[in-house]
Amino acid sequence: MSVHKSNIKKITTHQLKEMKNRGEKISMLTAYDFSMAQILDAAGIDVLLVGDSASNVMAGNETTLPITLDHMIYHASSVVKATKRAFVVVDMPFGSYQGNSSEALRSAIRIMKESGGHAIKMEGGSEIKESVMRILSAGVPVMGHLGLTPQSIFKFGTYTVRAQEEAEASKLIEDAKMLEECGCFGIVVEKIPAKLAERVAKEVSIPIIGIGAGNGVDGQVLVIQDMLGITKEFKPRFLRRYADLDTVITDAVSNYIEDVKAGDFPNEGEQY
Ligand code: KIV
């Protein structure tokens, strides 16, 4: 049997755990398409998340609920094709795993087979334990997601900081330990107090990746459109913008329109 092997060393779940052990922070960003994933991978990102936030930033929906398994597989296969080094995690969309563990396993297997992704991510704790275990037992790496879980937005009614009360904080710690015991390779914690996130990262041995969860965790994740300044209206306190692509793109497109209208593009050197 002959297989093509690239020289680039791919990130694995084992390496992510080692990074935590030696105190090296893990970098993670979302990606939904080939061109962007290629740039992020070449820049050296450790983990690419094909997030169901594609529902918001790619499809223009208000919530993550409408995106389907087929949509996620489409986005994920584009990202996987672009990736040489990063570990690619794919979100299980709303409705693809909450029903029962057989359905959850079927959905996870479809993602792995049809997109080529390296792992799946699921929102929730004890409520989804059976599905998490069943997927793990099929050999599919699972990442948990606790704290603000956008797929449950209509249950909570707001996107405010989670687990500020003792009862919710204790459940979150218990859920994190449960996910670790089941064999998850990591957990995203979203919009929870920094002290609580730090405690979780200390009390479990698997990598804890934060978004709006402070600096005491093992790595950070952001939505790529947010950190590049494309989604201008979205301004949560936790977001740091690393570029103002809205302005860059608007200026470029305005210049293009001006050149086309003036008959200035293409010039002689830009034609055959
Ligand atoms: O879908 C997503 O982008 C996510 C991140 C916010 C962690 O789950």
XYZ file of N, CA, C and O and ligand atoms in Angstrom, residues 30 32 49 51-53 91 121 145 188 190 211 221 223, ligand 1:
64
model
N -11.634 29.811 14.802
C -12.609 29.155 13.945
C -12.199 29.338 12.487
O -11.501 30.286 12.136
N -14.093 28.280 8.416
C -15.262 27.659 7.779
C -15.050 27.415 6.289
O -15.907 26.840 5.624
N -11.229 25.321 14.607
C -12.572 24.873 14.986
C -13.548 25.241 13.868
O -13.717 26.420 13.558
N -16.699 25.834 13.702
C -17.738 26.080 14.701
C -19.108 26.191 14.061
O -19.239 26.581 12.894
N -20.129 25.879 14.868
C -21.485 26.103 14.346
C -21.810 27.596 14.335
O -22.877 28.006 13.882
N -20.852 28.427 14.791
C -20.966 29.876 14.616
C -20.974 30.221 13.125
O -21.284 31.358 12.761
N -17.803 21.141 15.067
C -18.967 21.192 15.965
C -20.074 20.257 15.499
O -20.400 20.217 14.307
N -16.926 18.381 18.510
C -17.176 19.116 19.756
C -18.675 19.108 20.023
O -19.471 19.243 19.098
N -17.887 21.308 25.663
C -18.132 22.762 25.599
C -19.083 23.098 26.749
O -20.242 22.661 26.739
N -13.906 23.314 25.786
C -14.027 24.766 25.616
C -14.891 25.281 26.755
O -15.946 24.704 27.050
N -16.863 28.732 27.805
C -17.256 30.003 27.189
C -17.915 30.927 28.203
O -18.845 30.521 28.912
N -12.961 31.052 25.959
C -13.410 32.197 25.156
C -14.214 33.053 26.140
O -15.242 32.607 26.663
N -9.639 30.578 22.269
C -10.283 30.464 20.956
C -11.094 31.730 20.693
O -11.671 32.306 21.622
N -13.653 33.607 17.373
C -14.254 33.478 16.035
C -13.431 34.371 15.098
O -13.174 35.538 15.411
O -19.075 27.748 17.226
C -18.115 28.355 17.707
O -17.517 29.245 17.094
C -17.699 28.007 19.057
C -16.684 28.905 19.702
C -17.328 30.161 20.154
C -15.979 28.226 20.801
O -18.165 27.071 19.616
